[in-house]
PDB file of N, CA and C in Angstrom:
ATOM      1  N   UNK A 162     -61.841 -48.471 -28.801  1.00 61.00           N
ATOM      2  CA  UNK A 162     -60.801 -49.120 -29.504  1.00 61.00           C
ATOM      3  C   UNK A 162     -59.782 -49.319 -28.306  1.00 61.00           C
ATOM      4  N   UNK A 163     -59.117 -50.511 -28.264  1.00 77.00           N
ATOM      5  CA  UNK A 163     -58.171 -50.924 -27.304  1.00 77.00           C
ATOM      6  C   UNK A 163     -56.950 -49.990 -27.250  1.00 77.00           C
ATOM      7  N   UNK A 164     -56.287 -49.899 -26.174  1.00 69.00           N
ATOM      8  CA  UNK A 164     -55.009 -49.011 -26.185  1.00 69.00           C
ATOM      9  C   UNK A 164     -53.966 -49.541 -27.097  1.00 69.00           C
ATOM     10  N   UNK A 165     -53.631 -50.760 -27.156  1.00 78.00           N
ATOM     11  CA  UNK A 165     -52.599 -51.135 -27.967  1.00 78.00           C
ATOM     12  C   UNK A 165     -53.057 -50.952 -29.494  1.00 78.00           C
ATOM     13  N   UNK A 166     -54.303 -51.204 -29.845  1.00 85.00           N
ATOM     14  CA  UNK A 166     -54.762 -50.969 -31.157  1.00 85.00           C
ATOM     15  C   UNK A 166     -54.536 -49.427 -31.712  1.00 85.00           C
ATOM     16  N   UNK A 167     -54.945 -48.574 -30.750  1.00 83.00           N
ATOM     17  CA  UNK A 167     -54.913 -47.165 -30.941  1.00 83.00           C
ATOM     18  C   UNK A 167     -53.547 -46.786 -31.069  1.00 83.00           C
ATOM     19  N   UNK A 168     -52.604 -47.152 -30.230  1.00 84.00           N
ATOM     20  CA  UNK A 168     -51.347 -46.754 -30.295  1.00 84.00           C
ATOM     21  C   UNK A 168     -50.607 -47.290 -31.509  1.00 84.00           C
ATOM     22  N   UNK A 169     -50.910 -48.577 -31.917  1.00 84.00           N
ATOM     23  CA  UNK A 169     -50.397 -49.095 -33.138  1.00 84.00           C
ATOM     24  C   UNK A 169     -50.932 -48.313 -34.367  1.00 84.00           C
ATOM     25  N   UNK A 170     -52.001 -47.934 -34.403  1.00 88.00           N
ATOM     26  CA  UNK A 170     -52.672 -47.126 -35.476  1.00 88.00           C
ATOM     27  C   UNK A 170     -51.761 -45.805 -35.540  1.00 88.00           C
ATOM     28  N   UNK A 171     -51.701 -44.982 -34.532  1.00 87.00           N
ATOM     29  CA  UNK A 171     -50.996 -43.811 -34.564  1.00 87.00           C
ATOM     30  C   UNK A 171     -49.521 -43.983 -34.956  1.00 87.00           C
ATOM     31  N   UNK A 172     -48.787 -45.005 -34.405  1.00 87.00           N
ATOM     32  CA  UNK A 172     -47.390 -45.371 -34.778  1.00 87.00           C
ATOM     33  C   UNK A 172     -47.337 -45.735 -36.266  1.00 87.00           C
ATOM     34  N   UNK A 173     -48.314 -46.459 -36.699  1.00 88.00           N
ATOM     35  CA  UNK A 173     -48.312 -46.808 -38.183  1.00 88.00           C
ATOM     36  C   UNK A 173     -48.351 -45.591 -39.000  1.00 88.00           C
ATOM     37  N   UNK A 174     -49.130 -44.600 -38.632  1.00 87.00           N
ATOM     38  CA  UNK A 174     -49.156 -43.513 -39.331  1.00 87.00           C
ATOM     39  C   UNK A 174     -47.881 -42.643 -39.363  1.00 87.00           C
ATOM     40  N   UNK A 175     -47.097 -42.756 -38.316  1.00 87.00           N
ATOM     41  CA  UNK A 175     -45.793 -42.057 -38.222  1.00 87.00           C
ATOM     42  C   UNK A 175     -44.993 -42.929 -39.139  1.00 87.00           C
ATOM     43  N   UNK A 176     -45.007 -44.159 -39.170  1.00 88.00           N
ATOM     44  CA  UNK A 176     -44.247 -45.038 -39.994  1.00 88.00           C
ATOM     45  C   UNK A 176     -44.487 -44.807 -41.436  1.00 88.00           C
ATOM     46  N   UNK A 177     -45.643 -44.439 -41.758  1.00 90.00           N
ATOM     47  CA  UNK A 177     -45.961 -44.190 -43.229  1.00 90.00           C
ATOM     48  C   UNK A 177     -45.576 -42.890 -43.667  1.00 90.00           C
ATOM     49  N   UNK A 178     -44.962 -42.059 -42.708  1.00 88.00           N
ATOM     50  CA  UNK A 178     -44.453 -40.653 -43.121  1.00 88.00           C
ATOM     51  C   UNK A 178     -45.399 -39.622 -42.952  1.00 88.00           C
ATOM     52  N   UNK A 179     -46.602 -39.938 -42.381  1.00 87.00           N
ATOM     53  CA  UNK A 179     -47.685 -38.974 -42.088  1.00 87.00           C
ATOM     54  C   UNK A 179     -47.404 -38.211 -40.765  1.00 87.00           C
ATOM     55  N   UNK A 180     -47.889 -37.073 -40.712  1.00 87.00           N
ATOM     56  CA  UNK A 180     -47.631 -36.344 -39.504  1.00 87.00           C
ATOM     57  C   UNK A 180     -48.898 -36.456 -38.638  1.00 87.00           C
ATOM     58  N   UNK A 181     -48.623 -36.337 -37.287  1.00 84.00           N
ATOM     59  CA  UNK A 181     -49.888 -36.368 -36.402  1.00 84.00           C
ATOM     60  C   UNK A 181     -50.157 -35.102 -35.887  1.00 84.00           C
ATOM     61  N   UNK A 182     -51.434 -34.820 -35.719  1.00 87.00           N
ATOM     62  CA  UNK A 182     -51.796 -33.563 -35.107  1.00 87.00           C
ATOM     63  C   UNK A 182     -51.332 -33.568 -33.630  1.00 87.00           C
ATOM     64  N   UNK A 183     -51.178 -32.318 -33.034  1.00 88.00           N
ATOM     65  CA  UNK A 183     -50.825 -32.186 -31.725  1.00 88.00           C
ATOM     66  C   UNK A 183     -51.605 -33.013 -30.610  1.00 88.00           C
ATOM     67  N   UNK A 184     -52.895 -33.097 -30.891  1.00 89.00           N
ATOM     68  CA  UNK A 184     -53.650 -33.892 -29.998  1.00 89.00           C
ATOM     69  C   UNK A 184     -53.430 -35.468 -30.107  1.00 89.00           C
ATOM     70  N   UNK A 185     -53.114 -35.764 -31.353  1.00 88.00           N
ATOM     71  CA  UNK A 185     -52.877 -37.169 -31.532  1.00 88.00           C
ATOM     72  C   UNK A 185     -51.479 -37.600 -30.989  1.00 88.00           C
ATOM     73  N   UNK A 186     -50.468 -36.687 -31.131  1.00 87.00           N
ATOM     74  CA  UNK A 186     -49.212 -36.908 -30.312  1.00 87.00           C
ATOM     75  C   UNK A 186     -49.378 -37.009 -28.909  1.00 87.00           C
ATOM     76  N   UNK A 187     -50.126 -36.073 -28.414  1.00 90.00           N
ATOM     77  CA  UNK A 187     -50.301 -36.192 -26.939  1.00 90.00           C
ATOM     78  C   UNK A 187     -51.188 -37.492 -26.529  1.00 90.00           C
ATOM     79  N   UNK A 188     -52.135 -37.869 -27.457  1.00 89.00           N
ATOM     80  CA  UNK A 188     -52.796 -39.075 -27.067  1.00 89.00           C
ATOM     81  C   UNK A 188     -51.895 -40.240 -27.114  1.00 89.00           C
ATOM     82  N   UNK A 189     -51.030 -40.344 -28.139  1.00 86.00           N
ATOM     83  CA  UNK A 189     -50.136 -41.466 -28.418  1.00 86.00           C
ATOM     84  C   UNK A 189     -49.145 -41.438 -27.169  1.00 86.00           C
ATOM     85  N   UNK A 190     -48.595 -40.429 -26.695  1.00 88.00           N
ATOM     86  CA  UNK A 190     -47.712 -40.280 -25.527  1.00 88.00           C
ATOM     87  C   UNK A 190     -48.505 -40.795 -24.316  1.00 88.00           C
ATOM     88  N   UNK A 191     -49.605 -40.433 -24.066  1.00 87.00           N
ATOM     89  CA  UNK A 191     -50.452 -40.882 -22.981  1.00 87.00           C
ATOM     90  C   UNK A 191     -50.741 -42.548 -23.115  1.00 87.00           C
ATOM     91  N   UNK A 192     -50.978 -42.827 -24.269  1.00 87.00           N
ATOM     92  CA  UNK A 192     -51.224 -44.315 -24.428  1.00 87.00           C
ATOM     93  C   UNK A 192     -49.924 -45.106 -24.126  1.00 87.00           C
ATOM     94  N   UNK A 193     -48.619 -44.724 -24.625  1.00 86.00           N
ATOM     95  CA  UNK A 193     -47.469 -45.287 -24.322  1.00 86.00           C
ATOM     96  C   UNK A 193     -47.149 -45.329 -22.782  1.00 86.00           C
ATOM     97  N   UNK A 194     -47.417 -44.145 -22.267  1.00 85.00           N
ATOM     98  CA  UNK A 194     -47.174 -44.012 -20.818  1.00 85.00           C
ATOM     99  C   UNK A 194     -48.066 -44.891 -19.968  1.00 85.00           C
ATOM    100  N   UNK A 195     -49.330 -45.114 -20.494  1.00 84.00           N
ATOM    101  CA  UNK A 195     -50.175 -46.119 -19.801  1.00 84.00           C
ATOM    102  C   UNK A 195     -49.654 -47.543 -19.891  1.00 84.00           C
ATOM    103  N   UNK A 196     -49.289 -47.810 -21.203  1.00 83.00           N
ATOM    104  CA  UNK A 196     -48.721 -49.140 -21.507  1.00 83.00           C
ATOM    105  C   UNK A 196     -47.482 -49.573 -20.681  1.00 83.00           C
ATOM    106  N   UNK A 197     -46.586 -48.441 -20.687  1.00 82.00           N
ATOM    107  CA  UNK A 197     -45.398 -48.693 -20.026  1.00 82.00           C
ATOM    108  C   UNK A 197     -45.634 -48.822 -18.503  1.00 82.00           C
ATOM    109  N   UNK A 198     -46.515 -47.984 -17.966  1.00 80.00           N
ATOM    110  CA  UNK A 198     -46.832 -48.148 -16.548  1.00 80.00           C
ATOM    111  C   UNK A 198     -47.279 -49.476 -16.074  1.00 80.00           C
ATOM    112  N   UNK A 199     -48.204 -49.999 -16.891  1.00 78.00           N
ATOM    113  CA  UNK A 199     -48.895 -51.319 -16.652  1.00 78.00           C
ATOM    114  C   UNK A 199     -47.844 -52.379 -16.802  1.00 78.00           C
ATOM    115  N   UNK A 200     -46.914 -52.311 -17.673  1.00 80.00           N
ATOM    116  CA  UNK A 200     -45.831 -53.341 -17.876  1.00 80.00           C
ATOM    117  C   UNK A 200     -44.807 -53.238 -16.722  1.00 80.00           C
ATOM    118  N   UNK A 201     -44.430 -51.962 -16.339  1.00 85.00           N
ATOM    119  CA  UNK A 201     -43.565 -51.815 -15.278  1.00 85.00           C
ATOM    120  C   UNK A 201     -44.182 -52.509 -13.870  1.00 85.00           C
ATOM    121  N   UNK A 202     -45.462 -52.309 -13.775  1.00 84.00           N
ATOM    122  CA  UNK A 202     -46.229 -52.649 -12.465  1.00 84.00           C
ATOM    123  C   UNK A 202     -46.127 -54.174 -12.523  1.00 84.00           C
ATOM    124  N   UNK A 203     -46.461 -54.729 -13.663  1.00 87.00           N
ATOM    125  CA  UNK A 203     -46.411 -56.173 -13.746  1.00 87.00           C
ATOM    126  C   UNK A 203     -45.071 -56.871 -13.600  1.00 87.00           C
ATOM    127  N   UNK A 204     -44.099 -56.194 -14.030  1.00 87.00           N
ATOM    128  CA  UNK A 204     -42.617 -56.595 -13.852  1.00 87.00           C
ATOM    129  C   UNK A 204     -42.433 -56.570 -12.372  1.00 87.00           C
ATOM    130  N   UNK A 205     -42.731 -55.466 -11.693  1.00 87.00           N
ATOM    131  CA  UNK A 205     -42.402 -55.205 -10.320  1.00 87.00           C
ATOM    132  C   UNK A 205     -43.179 -56.154  -9.508  1.00 87.00           C
ATOM    133  N   UNK A 206     -44.448 -56.427  -9.708  1.00 89.00           N
ATOM    134  CA  UNK A 206     -45.159 -57.424  -8.942  1.00 89.00           C
ATOM    135  C   UNK A 206     -44.579 -58.663  -9.110  1.00 89.00           C
ATOM    136  N   UNK A 207     -44.200 -59.097 -10.316  1.00 90.00           N
ATOM    137  CA  UNK A 207     -43.565 -60.363 -10.477  1.00 90.00           C
ATOM    138  C   UNK A 207     -42.153 -60.514  -9.663  1.00 90.00           C
ATOM    139  N   UNK A 208     -41.392 -59.499  -9.797  1.00 89.00           N
ATOM    140  CA  UNK A 208     -40.097 -59.398  -9.059  1.00 89.00           C
ATOM    141  C   UNK A 208     -40.270 -59.517  -7.550  1.00 89.00           C
ATOM    142  N   UNK A 209     -41.371 -58.750  -7.090  1.00 92.00           N
ATOM    143  CA  UNK A 209     -41.614 -58.762  -5.695  1.00 92.00           C
ATOM    144  C   UNK A 209     -42.095 -60.208  -5.177  1.00 92.00           C
ATOM    145  N   UNK A 210     -42.878 -60.815  -5.997  1.00 93.00           N
ATOM    146  CA  UNK A 210     -43.301 -62.313  -5.641  1.00 93.00           C
ATOM    147  C   UNK A 210     -42.211 -63.166  -5.590  1.00 93.00           C
ATOM    148  N   UNK A 211     -41.255 -63.007  -6.564  1.00 93.00           N
ATOM    149  CA  UNK A 211     -40.072 -63.905  -6.658  1.00 93.00           C
ATOM    150  C   UNK A 211     -39.249 -63.644  -5.439  1.00 93.00           C
ATOM    151  N   UNK A 212     -38.974 -62.396  -4.957  1.00 93.00           N
ATOM    152  CA  UNK A 212     -38.247 -62.040  -3.858  1.00 93.00           C
ATOM    153  C   UNK A 212     -38.891 -62.675  -2.598  1.00 93.00           C
ATOM    154  N   UNK A 213     -40.140 -62.432  -2.553  1.00 93.00           N
ATOM    155  CA  UNK A 213     -40.858 -62.942  -1.272  1.00 93.00           C
ATOM    156  C   UNK A 213     -40.613 -64.466  -1.195  1.00 93.00           C
ATOM    157  N   UNK A 214     -40.774 -65.219  -2.327  1.00 94.00           N
ATOM    158  CA  UNK A 214     -40.506 -66.524  -2.376  1.00 94.00           C
ATOM    159  C   UNK A 214     -39.145 -66.947  -1.866  1.00 94.00           C
ATOM    160  N   UNK A 215     -38.162 -66.187  -2.393  1.00 93.00           N
ATOM    161  CA  UNK A 215     -36.711 -66.461  -2.004  1.00 93.00           C
ATOM    162  C   UNK A 215     -36.545 -66.132  -0.569  1.00 93.00           C
ATOM    163  N   UNK A 216     -37.180 -65.027  -0.106  1.00 93.00           N
ATOM    164  CA  UNK A 216     -36.947 -64.660   1.363  1.00 93.00           C
ATOM    165  C   UNK A 216     -37.598 -65.873   2.253  1.00 93.00           C
ATOM    166  N   UNK A 217     -38.651 -66.474   1.681  1.00 95.00           N
ATOM    167  CA  UNK A 217     -39.355 -67.455   2.548  1.00 95.00           C
ATOM    168  C   UNK A 217     -38.591 -68.612   2.614  1.00 95.00           C
ATOM    169  N   UNK A 218     -37.860 -68.860   1.565  1.00 95.00           N
ATOM    170  CA  UNK A 218     -36.984 -70.169   1.381  1.00 95.00           C
ATOM    171  C   UNK A 218     -35.687 -70.041   2.430  1.00 95.00           C
ATOM    172  N   UNK A 219     -35.324 -68.674   2.419  1.00 95.00           N
ATOM    173  CA  UNK A 219     -34.099 -68.414   3.172  1.00 95.00           C
ATOM    174  C   UNK A 219     -34.429 -68.501   4.609  1.00 95.00           C
ATOM    175  N   UNK A 220     -35.693 -67.990   5.103  1.00 95.00           N
ATOM    176  CA  UNK A 220     -36.136 -68.034   6.387  1.00 95.00           C
ATOM    177  C   UNK A 220     -36.350 -69.542   6.750  1.00 95.00           C
ATOM    178  N   UNK A 221     -36.711 -70.328   5.815  1.00 96.00           N
ATOM    179  CA  UNK A 221     -37.045 -71.727   6.212  1.00 96.00           C
ATOM    180  C   UNK A 221     -35.721 -72.384   6.492  1.00 96.00           C
ATOM    181  N   UNK A 222     -34.810 -72.107   5.596  1.00 96.00           N
ATOM    182  CA  UNK A 222     -33.353 -72.664   5.713  1.00 96.00           C
ATOM    183  C   UNK A 222     -32.685 -72.140   7.022  1.00 96.00           C
ATOM    184  N   UNK A 223     -32.934 -70.957   7.403  1.00 96.00           N
ATOM    185  CA  UNK A 223     -32.345 -70.492   8.639  1.00 96.00           C
ATOM    186  C   UNK A 223     -33.002 -71.152   9.839  1.00 96.00           C
ATOM    187  N   UNK A 224     -34.233 -71.363   9.832  1.00 96.00           N
ATOM    188  CA  UNK A 224     -34.920 -72.001  10.850  1.00 96.00           C
ATOM    189  C   UNK A 224     -34.428 -73.504  11.010  1.00 96.00           C
ATOM    190  N   UNK A 225     -34.186 -74.064   9.940  1.00 96.00           N
ATOM    191  CA  UNK A 225     -33.751 -75.570   9.900  1.00 96.00           C
ATOM    192  C   UNK A 225     -32.195 -75.551  10.402  1.00 96.00           C
ATOM    193  N   UNK A 226     -31.479 -74.598  10.009  1.00 97.00           N
ATOM    194  CA  UNK A 226     -30.144 -74.580  10.588  1.00 97.00           C
ATOM    195  C   UNK A 226     -30.053 -74.263  12.157  1.00 97.00           C
ATOM    196  N   UNK A 227     -30.922 -73.349  12.472  1.00 96.00           N
ATOM    197  CA  UNK A 227     -30.946 -73.025  13.934  1.00 96.00           C
ATOM    198  C   UNK A 227     -31.429 -74.277  14.788  1.00 96.00           C
ATOM    199  N   UNK A 228     -32.342 -75.195  14.201  1.00 96.00           N
ATOM    200  CA  UNK A 228     -32.710 -76.275  14.835  1.00 96.00           C
ATOM    201  C   UNK A 228     -31.536 -77.387  14.910  1.00 96.00           C
ATOM    202  N   UNK A 229     -30.860 -77.532  13.920  1.00 96.00           N
ATOM    203  CA  UNK A 229     -29.668 -78.360  13.841  1.00 96.00           C
ATOM    204  C   UNK A 229     -28.556 -78.004  14.758  1.00 96.00           C
ATOM    205  N   UNK A 230     -28.365 -76.501  14.850  1.00 96.00           N
ATOM    206  CA  UNK A 230     -27.269 -76.020  15.724  1.00 96.00           C
ATOM    207  C   UNK A 230     -27.665 -76.289  17.192  1.00 96.00           C
ATOM    208  N   UNK A 231     -28.991 -76.086  17.414  1.00 96.00           N
ATOM    209  CA  UNK A 231     -29.544 -76.363  18.821  1.00 96.00           C
ATOM    210  C   UNK A 231     -29.252 -77.837  19.241  1.00 96.00           C
ATOM    211  N   UNK A 232     -29.573 -78.861  18.219  1.00 96.00           N
ATOM    212  CA  UNK A 232     -29.364 -80.230  18.553  1.00 96.00           C
ATOM    213  C   UNK A 232     -27.876 -80.470  18.710  1.00 96.00           C
ATOM    214  N   UNK A 233     -26.946 -79.865  17.969  1.00 96.00           N
ATOM    215  CA  UNK A 233     -25.639 -80.081  18.160  1.00 96.00           C
ATOM    216  C   UNK A 233     -25.169 -79.600  19.573  1.00 96.00           C
ATOM    217  N   UNK A 234     -25.659 -78.283  19.850  1.00 96.00           N
ATOM    218  CA  UNK A 234     -25.257 -77.818  21.255  1.00 96.00           C
ATOM    219  C   UNK A 234     -25.777 -78.836  22.292  1.00 96.00           C
ATOM    220  N   UNK A 235     -26.924 -79.385  22.318  1.00 96.00           N
ATOM    221  CA  UNK A 235     -27.424 -80.296  23.293  1.00 96.00           C
ATOM    222  C   UNK A 235     -26.553 -81.564  23.302  1.00 96.00           C
ATOM    223  N   UNK A 236     -26.156 -81.961  22.048  1.00 96.00           N
ATOM    224  CA  UNK A 236     -25.323 -83.272  22.066  1.00 96.00           C
ATOM    225  C   UNK A 236     -23.987 -82.991  22.638  1.00 96.00           C
ATOM    226  N   UNK A 237     -23.419 -81.764  22.363  1.00 96.00           N
ATOM    227  CA  UNK A 237     -22.038 -81.361  22.943  1.00 96.00           C
ATOM    228  C   UNK A 237     -22.284 -81.309  24.401  1.00 96.00           C
ATOM    229  N   UNK A 238     -23.227 -80.757  24.906  1.00 96.00           N
ATOM    230  CA  UNK A 238     -23.567 -80.681  26.450  1.00 96.00           C
ATOM    231  C   UNK A 238     -23.587 -82.087  27.062  1.00 96.00           C
ATOM    232  N   UNK A 239     -24.392 -82.888  26.410  1.00 97.00           N
ATOM    233  CA  UNK A 239     -24.556 -84.396  26.980  1.00 97.00           C
ATOM    234  C   UNK A 239     -23.319 -85.101  26.886  1.00 97.00           C
ATOM    235  N   UNK A 240     -22.464 -85.023  25.980  1.00 96.00           N
ATOM    236  CA  UNK A 240     -21.169 -85.814  25.718  1.00 96.00           C
ATOM    237  C   UNK A 240     -20.277 -85.094  26.757  1.00 96.00           C
ATOM    238  N   UNK A 241     -20.089 -83.757  26.767  1.00 95.00           N
ATOM    239  CA  UNK A 241     -19.305 -83.065  27.688  1.00 95.00           C
ATOM    240  C   UNK A 241     -19.573 -83.373  29.231  1.00 95.00           C
ATOM    241  N   UNK A 242     -20.835 -83.548  29.502  1.00 96.00           N
ATOM    242  CA  UNK A 242     -21.216 -83.886  30.809  1.00 96.00           C
ATOM    243  C   UNK A 242     -20.885 -85.342  31.216  1.00 96.00           C
ATOM    244  N   UNK A 243     -21.101 -86.175  30.121  1.00 96.00           N
ATOM    245  CA  UNK A 243     -20.746 -87.556  30.455  1.00 96.00           C
ATOM    246  C   UNK A 243     -19.205 -87.714  30.644  1.00 96.00           C
ATOM    247  N   UNK A 244     -18.473 -87.133  29.726  1.00 96.00           N
ATOM    248  CA  UNK A 244     -17.039 -87.151  29.849  1.00 96.00           C
ATOM    249  C   UNK A 244     -16.569 -86.533  31.159  1.00 96.00           C
ATOM    250  N   UNK A 245     -17.200 -85.525  31.723  1.00 96.00           N
ATOM    251  CA  UNK A 245     -16.906 -84.898  33.021  1.00 96.00           C
ATOM    252  C   UNK A 245     -17.169 -85.881  34.151  1.00 96.00           C
ATOM    253  N   UNK A 246     -18.312 -86.471  34.126  1.00 96.00           N
ATOM    254  CA  UNK A 246     -18.654 -87.643  34.923  1.00 96.00           C
ATOM    255  C   UNK A 246     -17.560 -88.793  35.019  1.00 96.00           C
ATOM    256  N   UNK A 247     -17.323 -89.171  33.896  1.00 96.00           N
ATOM    257  CA  UNK A 247     -16.289 -90.270  33.618  1.00 96.00           C
ATOM    258  C   UNK A 247     -14.903 -89.749  34.158  1.00 96.00           C
ATOM    259  N   UNK A 248     -14.368 -88.747  33.928  1.00 96.00           N
ATOM    260  CA  UNK A 248     -13.104 -88.266  34.420  1.00 96.00           C
ATOM    261  C   UNK A 248     -13.323 -88.152  35.956  1.00 96.00           C
ATOM    262  N   UNK A 249     -14.411 -87.658  36.486  1.00 96.00           N
ATOM    263  CA  UNK A 249     -14.424 -87.569  37.988  1.00 96.00           C
ATOM    264  C   UNK A 249     -14.376 -88.973  38.596  1.00 96.00           C
ATOM    265  N   UNK A 250     -15.166 -89.913  38.038  1.00 95.00           N
ATOM    266  CA  UNK A 250     -15.182 -91.216  38.459  1.00 95.00           C
ATOM    267  C   UNK A 250     -13.852 -91.864  38.462  1.00 95.00           C
ATOM    268  N   UNK A 251     -13.024 -91.610  37.257  1.00 95.00           N
ATOM    269  CA  UNK A 251     -11.648 -92.092  37.194  1.00 95.00           C
ATOM    270  C   UNK A 251     -10.719 -91.530  38.235  1.00 95.00           C
ATOM    271  N   UNK A 252     -11.014 -90.194  38.571  1.00 95.00           N
ATOM    272  CA  UNK A 252     -10.199 -89.519  39.526  1.00 95.00           C
ATOM    273  C   UNK A 252     -10.371 -90.169  40.960  1.00 95.00           C
ATOM    274  N   UNK A 253     -11.661 -90.379  41.278  1.00 94.00           N
ATOM    275  CA  UNK A 253     -12.020 -91.080  42.468  1.00 94.00           C
ATOM    276  C   UNK A 253     -11.320 -92.450  42.593  1.00 94.00           C
ATOM    277  N   UNK A 254     -11.472 -93.135  41.491  1.00 94.00           N
ATOM    278  CA  UNK A 254     -10.858 -94.567  41.505  1.00 94.00           C
ATOM    279  C   UNK A 254      -9.326 -94.570  41.626  1.00 94.00           C
ATOM    280  N   UNK A 255      -8.740 -93.625  40.936  1.00 94.00           N
ATOM    281  CA  UNK A 255      -7.237 -93.602  41.121  1.00 94.00           C
ATOM    282  C   UNK A 255      -6.839 -93.166  42.563  1.00 94.00           C
ATOM    283  N   UNK A 256      -7.801 -92.161  42.915  1.00 92.00           N
ATOM    284  CA  UNK A 256      -7.407 -91.689  44.455  1.00 92.00           C
ATOM    285  C   UNK A 256      -7.690 -92.927  45.447  1.00 92.00           C
ATOM    286  N   UNK A 257      -8.650 -93.752  45.071  1.00 92.00           N
ATOM    287  CA  UNK A 257      -8.820 -94.881  46.160  1.00 92.00           C
ATOM    288  C   UNK A 257      -7.706 -95.791  45.989  1.00 92.00           C
ATOM    289  N   UNK A 258      -7.293 -96.107  44.792  1.00 92.00           N
ATOM    290  CA  UNK A 258      -6.120 -97.025  44.576  1.00 92.00           C
ATOM    291  C   UNK A 258      -4.910 -96.528  45.148  1.00 92.00           C
ATOM    292  N   UNK A 259      -4.644 -95.138  45.043  1.00 90.00           N
ATOM    293  CA  UNK A 259      -3.507 -94.468  45.575  1.00 90.00           C
ATOM    294  C   UNK A 259      -3.459 -94.406  47.126  1.00 90.00           C
ATOM    295  N   UNK A 260      -4.614 -94.511  47.622  1.00 90.00           N
ATOM    296  CA  UNK A 260      -4.667 -94.438  49.179  1.00 90.00           C
ATOM    297  C   UNK A 260      -4.687 -95.983  49.727  1.00 90.00           C
ATOM    298  N   UNK A 261      -4.472 -96.872  48.815  1.00 80.00           N
ATOM    299  CA  UNK A 261      -4.327 -98.225  49.277  1.00 80.00           C
ATOM    300  C   UNK A 261      -5.657 -98.874  49.491  1.00 80.00           C
ATOM    301  N   UNK A 262      -6.696 -98.383  48.936  1.00 61.00           N
ATOM    302  CA  UNK A 262      -7.983 -98.847  49.108  1.00 61.00           C
ATOM    303  C   UNK A 262      -8.598-100.058  48.694  1.00 61.00           C
TER     304      UNK A 262
END
């Protein structure tokens, strides 16, 4: 007999006002414990899978953001370098003009 069927039978007897023998009470408690354990395990496995999925999405997002930040750093470096060269050239040009060049 299936666990759920046997548990239902014993619970139905209680619902009908009948008393259970001590071994039947123990059996019912063991059946309920087994059923609860399997449900908890299923719920935990589902929760664990969902959390792993969320963590994978977060890791992917973090990697994408790191890539964008690195690109922005390179861009700032290139623009800053170009501006430094431009200012240096302008300084040299002004110095040449000032010296009557």
